[in-house]
PDB file of C-alpha atoms in Angstrom:
ATOM      1  CA  GLN A   5      71.899 -34.803 230.580  1.00 92.00           C
ATOM      2  CA  VAL A   6      68.594 -34.087 229.014  1.00 93.00           C
ATOM      3  CA  GLN A   7      65.455 -35.477 230.805  1.00 95.00           C
ATOM      4  CA  LEU A   8      61.780 -34.855 229.181  1.00 96.00           C
ATOM      5  CA  VAL A   9      58.463 -35.624 231.439  1.00 97.00           C
ATOM      6  CA  GLU A  10      55.534 -35.790 230.818  1.00 97.00           C
ATOM      7  CA  SER A  11      52.175 -36.511 233.079  1.00 97.00           C
ATOM      8  CA  GLY A  12      48.835 -35.371 233.189  1.00 97.00           C
ATOM      9  CA  GLY A  13      47.520 -38.768 231.156  1.00 96.00           C
ATOM     10  CA  GLY A  14      44.716 -40.940 232.878  1.00 96.00           C
ATOM     11  CA  VAL A  15      41.743 -42.558 232.235  1.00 97.00           C
ATOM     12  CA  VAL A  16      39.471 -40.096 230.432  1.00 96.00           C
ATOM     13  CA  ARG A  17      35.861 -40.027 228.869  1.00 97.00           C
ATOM     14  CA  PRO A  18      34.783 -39.790 225.757  1.00 97.00           C
ATOM     15  CA  GLY A  19      34.213 -36.309 224.552  1.00 96.00           C
ATOM     16  CA  THR A  20      36.193 -34.362 227.949  1.00 97.00           C
ATOM     17  CA  SER A  21      39.247 -33.118 227.782  1.00 96.00           C
ATOM     18  CA  LEU A  22      42.770 -33.466 229.049  1.00 95.00           C
ATOM     19  CA  ARG A  23      45.933 -31.530 228.781  1.00 98.00           C
ATOM     20  CA  LEU A  24      49.268 -33.299 229.185  1.00 98.00           C
ATOM     21  CA  SER A  25      52.399 -31.947 230.458  1.00 98.00           C
ATOM     22  CA  CYS A  26      55.911 -31.925 229.813  1.00 98.00           C
ATOM     23  CA  GLU A  27      58.583 -30.872 232.088  1.00 98.00           C
ATOM     24  CA  ALA A  28      62.072 -30.202 230.651  1.00 97.00           C
ATOM     25  CA  SER A  29      66.184 -29.889 231.720  1.00 97.00           C
ATOM     26  CA  GLY A  30      69.247 -30.771 231.203  1.00 96.00           C
ATOM     27  CA  PHE A  31      69.332 -28.137 228.167  1.00 95.00           C
ATOM     28  CA  ALA A  32      68.117 -24.911 226.907  1.00 97.00           C
ATOM     29  CA  PHE A  33      64.610 -25.486 227.030  1.00 97.00           C
ATOM     30  CA  SER A  34      63.840 -21.695 224.744  1.00 97.00           C
ATOM     31  CA  ASP A  35      66.546 -22.562 222.237  1.00 97.00           C
ATOM     32  CA  TYR A  36      64.492 -25.300 220.390  1.00 97.00           C
ATOM     33  CA  ALA A  37      61.617 -26.550 218.992  1.00 97.00           C
ATOM     34  CA  MET A  38      59.127 -29.272 220.880  1.00 97.00           C
ATOM     35  CA  ASN A  39      56.730 -32.420 219.847  1.00 96.00           C
ATOM     36  CA  TRP A  40      54.393 -33.943 220.569  1.00 97.00           C
ATOM     37  CA  VAL A  41      54.134 -37.923 219.220  1.00 96.00           C
ATOM     38  CA  ARG A  42      51.995 -40.473 220.597  1.00 96.00           C
ATOM     39  CA  ARG A  43      52.482 -44.213 220.311  1.00 93.00           C
ATOM     40  CA  THR A  44      49.469 -47.115 220.050  1.00 92.00           C
ATOM     41  CA  PRO A  45      50.359 -50.909 219.476  1.00 87.00           C
ATOM     42  CA  GLY A  46      49.887 -51.865 216.014  1.00 84.00           C
ATOM     43  CA  LYS A  47      50.603 -48.454 214.990  1.00 89.00           C
ATOM     44  CA  SER A  48      53.785 -46.587 213.489  1.00 88.00           C
ATOM     45  CA  PRO A  49      54.036 -43.837 216.087  1.00 91.00           C
ATOM     46  CA  GLU A  50      52.178 -40.364 215.232  1.00 94.00           C
ATOM     47  CA  TRP A  51      53.232 -37.062 215.541  1.00 95.00           C
ATOM     48  CA  LEU A  52      50.706 -34.562 216.639  1.00 96.00           C
ATOM     49  CA  ALA A  53      52.317 -31.036 217.238  1.00 96.00           C
ATOM     50  CA  LEU A  54      55.197 -29.044 216.483  1.00 96.00           C
ATOM     51  CA  ILE A  55      55.804 -25.710 218.652  1.00 97.00           C
ATOM     52  CA  SER A  56      58.405 -23.592 217.928  1.00 97.00           C
ATOM     53  CA  PRO A  57      61.144 -22.169 220.849  1.00 97.00           C
ATOM     54  CA  ASP A  58      59.704 -18.877 221.353  1.00 96.00           C
ATOM     55  CA  GLY A  59      55.761 -19.577 221.050  1.00 96.00           C
ATOM     56  CA  SER A  60      54.666 -18.206 218.218  1.00 97.00           C
ATOM     57  CA  THR A  61      54.436 -20.569 215.422  1.00 97.00           C
ATOM     58  CA  GLN A  62      52.370 -23.980 215.937  1.00 96.00           C
ATOM     59  CA  HIS A  63      51.480 -27.085 212.611  1.00 94.00           C
ATOM     60  CA  TYR A  64      49.486 -29.730 213.906  1.00 94.00           C
ATOM     61  CA  ALA A  65      48.293 -33.186 212.092  1.00 94.00           C
ATOM     62  CA  GLU A  66      45.455 -32.750 210.080  1.00 92.00           C
ATOM     63  CA  SER A  67      43.902 -35.595 211.141  1.00 90.00           C
ATOM     64  CA  LEU A  68      43.352 -33.455 214.903  1.00 90.00           C
ATOM     65  CA  GLN A  69      42.602 -29.736 213.361  1.00 79.00           C
ATOM     66  CA  GLY A  70      40.233 -28.310 215.786  1.00 87.00           C
ATOM     67  CA  ARG A  71      41.121 -30.698 219.063  1.00 96.00           C
ATOM     68  CA  VAL A  72      44.990 -29.662 219.282  1.00 96.00           C
ATOM     69  CA  THR A  73      46.255 -26.804 221.103  1.00 97.00           C
ATOM     70  CA  VAL A  74      50.606 -26.779 221.708  1.00 97.00           C
ATOM     71  CA  SER A  75      51.681 -24.064 224.826  1.00 98.00           C
ATOM     72  CA  ARG A  76      54.910 -23.380 226.242  1.00 98.00           C
ATOM     73  CA  ASP A  77      55.971 -21.844 229.406  1.00 98.00           C
ATOM     74  CA  ASN A  78      59.604 -21.172 228.887  1.00 98.00           C
ATOM     75  CA  SER A  79      59.786 -19.361 232.308  1.00 97.00           C
ATOM     76  CA  ARG A  80      59.060 -22.769 233.910  1.00 98.00           C
ATOM     77  CA  ASN A  81      60.819 -25.580 231.273  1.00 98.00           C
ATOM     78  CA  PHE A  82      57.271 -26.422 230.438  1.00 98.00           C
ATOM     79  CA  LEU A  83      55.767 -28.220 227.465  1.00 98.00           C
ATOM     80  CA  TYR A  84      51.724 -29.231 226.789  1.00 98.00           C
ATOM     81  CA  LEU A  85      49.272 -30.465 225.242  1.00 98.00           C
ATOM     82  CA  GLN A  86      45.427 -30.039 224.975  1.00 98.00           C
ATOM     83  CA  LEU A  87      42.851 -32.125 223.010  1.00 97.00           C
ATOM     84  CA  THR A  88      39.186 -31.487 223.366  1.00 97.00           C
ATOM     85  CA  ASN A  89      36.134 -33.761 222.631  1.00 96.00           C
ATOM     86  CA  VAL A  90      38.730 -36.946 222.786  1.00 96.00           C
ATOM     87  CA  ARG A  91      37.763 -40.273 221.569  1.00 96.00           C
ATOM     88  CA  PRO A  92      38.406 -44.007 222.054  1.00 95.00           C
ATOM     89  CA  ASP A  93      41.343 -43.549 218.999  1.00 94.00           C
ATOM     90  CA  ASP A  94      42.449 -41.548 220.777  1.00 96.00           C
ATOM     91  CA  THR A  95      44.181 -44.033 223.447  1.00 97.00           C
ATOM     92  CA  ALA A  96      47.547 -43.559 223.088  1.00 97.00           C
ATOM     93  CA  LEU A  97      51.544 -43.172 224.952  1.00 96.00           C
ATOM     94  CA  TYR A  98      51.733 -39.358 224.509  1.00 97.00           C
ATOM     95  CA  HIS A  99      55.707 -38.851 224.041  1.00 96.00           C
ATOM     96  CA  CYS A 100      57.148 -35.506 224.437  1.00 96.00           C
ATOM     97  CA  THR A 101      60.175 -35.186 222.069  1.00 96.00           C
ATOM     98  CA  ARG A 102      62.119 -32.407 221.159  1.00 95.00           C
ATOM     99  CA  ALA A 103      63.464 -31.210 218.025  1.00 90.00           C
ATOM    100  CA  GLY A 104      65.066 -33.910 216.040  1.00 86.00           C
ATOM    101  CA  HIS A 105      63.248 -36.417 218.166  1.00 85.00           C
ATOM    102  CA  LEU A 106      66.657 -37.714 219.032  1.00 85.00           C
ATOM    103  CA  TYR A 107      65.402 -37.187 222.607  1.00 91.00           C
ATOM    104  CA  TRP A 108      61.730 -38.606 224.334  1.00 91.00           C
ATOM    105  CA  GLY A 109      60.045 -38.742 227.392  1.00 92.00           C
ATOM    106  CA  ARG A 110      58.897 -42.034 228.168  1.00 93.00           C
ATOM    107  CA  GLY A 111      55.051 -41.265 228.148  1.00 95.00           C
ATOM    108  CA  THR A 112      51.918 -41.066 229.452  1.00 97.00           C
ATOM    109  CA  GLN A 113      49.423 -43.050 229.272  1.00 97.00           C
ATOM    110  CA  VAL A 114      46.225 -41.879 227.702  1.00 98.00           C
ATOM    111  CA  THR A 115      43.238 -43.982 227.913  1.00 97.00           C
ATOM    112  CA  VAL A 116      39.588 -42.883 227.002  1.00 97.00           C
ATOM    113  CA  SER A 117      37.038 -45.037 227.573  1.00 95.00           C
ATOM    114  CA  SER A 118      33.232 -44.697 229.052  1.00 92.00           C
TER     115      SER A 118
ATOM    116  CA  ASP B  21      51.566 -36.111 203.064  1.00 92.00           C
ATOM    117  CA  VAL B  22      55.094 -38.420 202.574  1.00 95.00           C
ATOM    118  CA  VAL B  23      53.772 -41.774 202.694  1.00 96.00           C
ATOM    119  CA  LEU B  24      56.567 -44.189 204.373  1.00 97.00           C
ATOM    120  CA  THR B  25      56.810 -48.024 203.313  1.00 96.00           C
ATOM    121  CA  GLN B  26      59.112 -50.431 204.997  1.00 97.00           C
ATOM    122  CA  SER B  27      59.899 -54.143 204.340  1.00 97.00           C
ATOM    123  CA  PRO B  28      60.132 -56.401 205.513  1.00 97.00           C
ATOM    124  CA  PRO B  29      57.166 -55.959 208.083  1.00 96.00           C
ATOM    125  CA  SER B  30      59.154 -58.742 210.173  1.00 96.00           C
ATOM    126  CA  LEU B  31      61.907 -60.516 209.944  1.00 96.00           C
ATOM    127  CA  SER B  32      63.474 -63.606 212.240  1.00 97.00           C
ATOM    128  CA  VAL B  33      67.940 -63.007 212.000  1.00 97.00           C
ATOM    129  CA  THR B  34      70.425 -66.117 213.336  1.00 96.00           C
ATOM    130  CA  PRO B  35      72.354 -64.322 215.946  1.00 97.00           C
ATOM    131  CA  GLY B  36      75.669 -63.523 214.157  1.00 97.00           C
ATOM    132  CA  GLN B  37      73.331 -62.971 210.357  1.00 97.00           C
ATOM    133  CA  PRO B  38      73.447 -59.537 209.128  1.00 97.00           C
ATOM    134  CA  ALA B  39      69.615 -57.817 208.621  1.00 97.00           C
ATOM    135  CA  SER B  40      68.423 -55.109 206.576  1.00 98.00           C
ATOM    136  CA  ILE B  41      65.121 -52.774 206.674  1.00 98.00           C
ATOM    137  CA  THR B  42      64.791 -50.868 203.829  1.00 98.00           C
ATOM    138  CA  CYS B  43      62.153 -47.880 203.627  1.00 98.00           C
ATOM    139  CA  THR B  44      60.162 -45.854 200.907  1.00 98.00           C
ATOM    140  CA  SER B  45      59.330 -42.851 200.640  1.00 98.00           C
ATOM    141  CA  SER B  46      55.954 -41.979 197.781  1.00 97.00           C
ATOM    142  CA  GLN B  47      58.261 -38.445 197.085  1.00 97.00           C
ATOM    143  CA  SER B  48      62.247 -37.003 197.316  1.00 96.00           C
ATOM    144  CA  LEU B  49      62.839 -36.290 200.316  1.00 96.00           C
ATOM    145  CA  VAL B  50      65.545 -34.013 199.621  1.00 94.00           C
ATOM    146  CA  TYR B  51      64.703 -30.688 201.715  1.00 94.00           C
ATOM    147  CA  SER B  52      65.021 -27.466 200.118  1.00 92.00           C
ATOM    148  CA  ASP B  53      68.530 -27.107 201.487  1.00 93.00           C
ATOM    149  CA  GLY B  54      69.661 -30.046 200.421  1.00 93.00           C
ATOM    150  CA  ASN B  55      69.596 -32.488 203.194  1.00 94.00           C
ATOM    151  CA  ILE B  56      67.643 -34.890 203.554  1.00 97.00           C
ATOM    152  CA  TYR B  57      66.011 -35.545 207.205  1.00 96.00           C
ATOM    153  CA  PHE B  58      65.811 -39.231 207.299  1.00 97.00           C
ATOM    154  CA  ASN B  59      66.086 -41.123 210.443  1.00 97.00           C
ATOM    155  CA  TRP B  60      65.552 -44.672 211.383  1.00 97.00           C
ATOM    156  CA  TYR B  61      64.204 -45.860 215.081  1.00 96.00           C
ATOM    157  CA  GLN B  62      65.236 -48.856 217.658  1.00 95.00           C
ATOM    158  CA  GLU B  63      61.664 -49.142 219.789  1.00 92.00           C
ATOM    159  CA  ARG B  64      62.503 -52.400 222.413  1.00 91.00           C
ATOM    160  CA  PRO B  65      59.893 -53.327 224.496  1.00 86.00           C
ATOM    161  CA  GLY B  66      58.766 -51.156 227.163  1.00 85.00           C
ATOM    162  CA  GLN B  67      60.863 -48.523 226.341  1.00 89.00           C
ATOM    163  CA  SER B  68      60.565 -44.634 224.580  1.00 88.00           C
ATOM    164  CA  PRO B  69      61.952 -45.127 220.569  1.00 89.00           C
ATOM    165  CA  ARG B  70      65.559 -44.890 220.846  1.00 93.00           C
ATOM    166  CA  ARG B  71      67.211 -42.558 217.298  1.00 95.00           C
ATOM    167  CA  LEU B  72      69.994 -44.688 215.751  1.00 97.00           C
ATOM    168  CA  ILE B  73      70.620 -42.498 212.978  1.00 97.00           C
ATOM    169  CA  TYR B  74      70.036 -38.525 211.123  1.00 97.00           C
ATOM    170  CA  LYS B  75      70.654 -36.993 208.083  1.00 97.00           C
ATOM    171  CA  VAL B  76      70.647 -40.801 205.978  1.00 97.00           C
ATOM    172  CA  SER B  77      73.218 -42.223 207.204  1.00 97.00           C
ATOM    173  CA  GLU B  78      74.479 -40.349 210.649  1.00 97.00           C
ATOM    174  CA  ARG B  79      75.045 -42.633 213.722  1.00 97.00           C
ATOM    175  CA  ASP B  80      73.618 -41.286 216.690  1.00 96.00           C
ATOM    176  CA  SER B  81      76.429 -41.256 219.897  1.00 94.00           C
ATOM    177  CA  GLY B  82      76.662 -44.810 221.362  1.00 95.00           C
ATOM    178  CA  VAL B  83      75.171 -46.490 218.351  1.00 97.00           C
ATOM    179  CA  PRO B  84      76.692 -49.545 218.131  1.00 97.00           C
ATOM    180  CA  ASP B  85      79.137 -49.658 214.445  1.00 96.00           C
ATOM    181  CA  ARG B  86      76.627 -52.574 213.646  1.00 97.00           C
ATOM    182  CA  PHE B  87      74.394 -50.509 212.319  1.00 98.00           C
ATOM    183  CA  SER B  88      74.764 -48.578 209.257  1.00 98.00           C
ATOM    184  CA  ALA B  89      72.400 -46.457 207.003  1.00 98.00           C
ATOM    185  CA  SER B  90      72.038 -45.407 203.796  1.00 98.00           C
ATOM    186  CA  GLY B  91      70.016 -44.179 200.431  1.00 96.00           C
ATOM    187  CA  SER B  92      69.144 -40.692 198.704  1.00 91.00           C
ATOM    188  CA  GLY B  93      66.032 -39.421 197.563  1.00 91.00           C
ATOM    189  CA  THR B  94      63.231 -42.441 198.001  1.00 96.00           C
ATOM    190  CA  ASP B  95      64.787 -45.064 199.060  1.00 98.00           C
ATOM    191  CA  PHE B  96      66.664 -45.993 202.309  1.00 98.00           C
ATOM    192  CA  THR B  97      68.197 -48.515 203.593  1.00 98.00           C
ATOM    193  CA  LEU B  98      69.339 -49.331 207.199  1.00 98.00           C
ATOM    194  CA  LYS B  99      72.110 -52.755 207.993  1.00 98.00           C
ATOM    195  CA  ILE B 100      72.416 -54.950 210.943  1.00 98.00           C
ATOM    196  CA  SER B 101      75.849 -56.223 210.161  1.00 97.00           C
ATOM    197  CA  ARG B 102      75.744 -58.747 212.970  1.00 97.00           C
ATOM    198  CA  VAL B 103      72.728 -59.453 214.829  1.00 97.00           C
ATOM    199  CA  GLU B 104      73.015 -59.495 218.428  1.00 97.00           C
ATOM    200  CA  ALA B 105      69.926 -60.654 220.964  1.00 95.00           C
ATOM    201  CA  GLU B 106      70.085 -57.151 222.085  1.00 95.00           C
ATOM    202  CA  ASP B 107      69.128 -55.822 218.439  1.00 96.00           C
ATOM    203  CA  VAL B 108      64.632 -57.500 219.474  1.00 96.00           C
ATOM    204  CA  GLY B 109      62.484 -54.973 219.182  1.00 95.00           C
ATOM    205  CA  LEU B 110      60.700 -52.779 216.387  1.00 95.00           C
ATOM    206  CA  TYR B 111      62.317 -50.584 213.891  1.00 97.00           C
ATOM    207  CA  TYR B 112      60.791 -47.168 211.624  1.00 96.00           C
ATOM    208  CA  CYS B 113      62.162 -45.014 209.490  1.00 97.00           C
ATOM    209  CA  MET B 114      60.687 -41.474 209.458  1.00 97.00           C
ATOM    210  CA  GLN B 115      61.130 -38.533 207.143  1.00 97.00           C
ATOM    211  CA  GLY B 116      61.136 -34.585 208.525  1.00 94.00           C
ATOM    212  CA  SER B 117      61.578 -33.146 205.461  1.00 95.00           C
ATOM    213  CA  HIS B 118      58.133 -32.184 204.471  1.00 94.00           C
ATOM    214  CA  TRP B 119      54.999 -31.533 207.108  1.00 90.00           C
ATOM    215  CA  PRO B 120      53.604 -33.470 207.955  1.00 93.00           C
ATOM    216  CA  PRO B 121      57.046 -35.180 210.216  1.00 94.00           C
ATOM    217  CA  ALA B 122      56.057 -39.346 209.372  1.00 95.00           C
ATOM    218  CA  PHE B 123      56.774 -42.724 210.418  1.00 95.00           C
ATOM    219  CA  GLY B 124      57.102 -45.748 208.682  1.00 96.00           C
ATOM    220  CA  GLN B 125      54.840 -48.493 209.900  1.00 94.00           C
ATOM    221  CA  GLY B 126      57.863 -50.917 211.595  1.00 94.00           C
ATOM    222  CA  THR B 127      59.468 -53.754 211.219  1.00 96.00           C
ATOM    223  CA  ARG B 128      59.528 -56.252 213.962  1.00 96.00           C
ATOM    224  CA  VAL B 129      63.107 -57.824 214.271  1.00 97.00           C
ATOM    225  CA  GLU B 130      63.105 -61.391 216.073  1.00 96.00           C
ATOM    226  CA  ILE B 131      65.793 -63.739 216.747  1.00 94.00           C
ATOM    227  CA  LYS B 132      65.660 -66.966 215.536  1.00 92.00           C
TER     228      LYS B 132
END
């Protein structure tokens, strides 16, 4: 069955960078575009980034432009999200989702705090 | 960017009674291929969002048939014919027809 498992979250200091990973299994990873979405209590989910199946095309939320990079390693079935110069309002549960947003991982919690 | 406005913000429903949530888009969600990429999600406490409905009215596998949805253009509705205790949670609409994808603010469903 389709599984998406995020990792890499934790407590990070403002101004630093983080790299999140998402390991995919149960489907042909290289056939699907992938997304990152984050959730914060009391707010609606926020789409962050999409990467094409071969990794050649990326789209980003305007609110994160310049601070975010999405990438993938199709040989290892991994998706990544790098976020630089993190701020307290980046505190959220970060999910990877498969194209169409049917399948979601359980998420990895990022807390930005000094 | 597309803005999705959900109403009501919250619902308190007696078990066995119907419930209805609406979502209005700031612009038509008809994509260039003629489809409308519009989903409904259920978020139970402590769980990841679960997609219930895709392309306006198509129920995902395993979703009870008490959930139905309809809509066109800019106005969309999710209906629960007979609310059950397990339906408690947050419900979101989401559009994927236009960049960037966007979610509504959510509707909280509670049981009376």
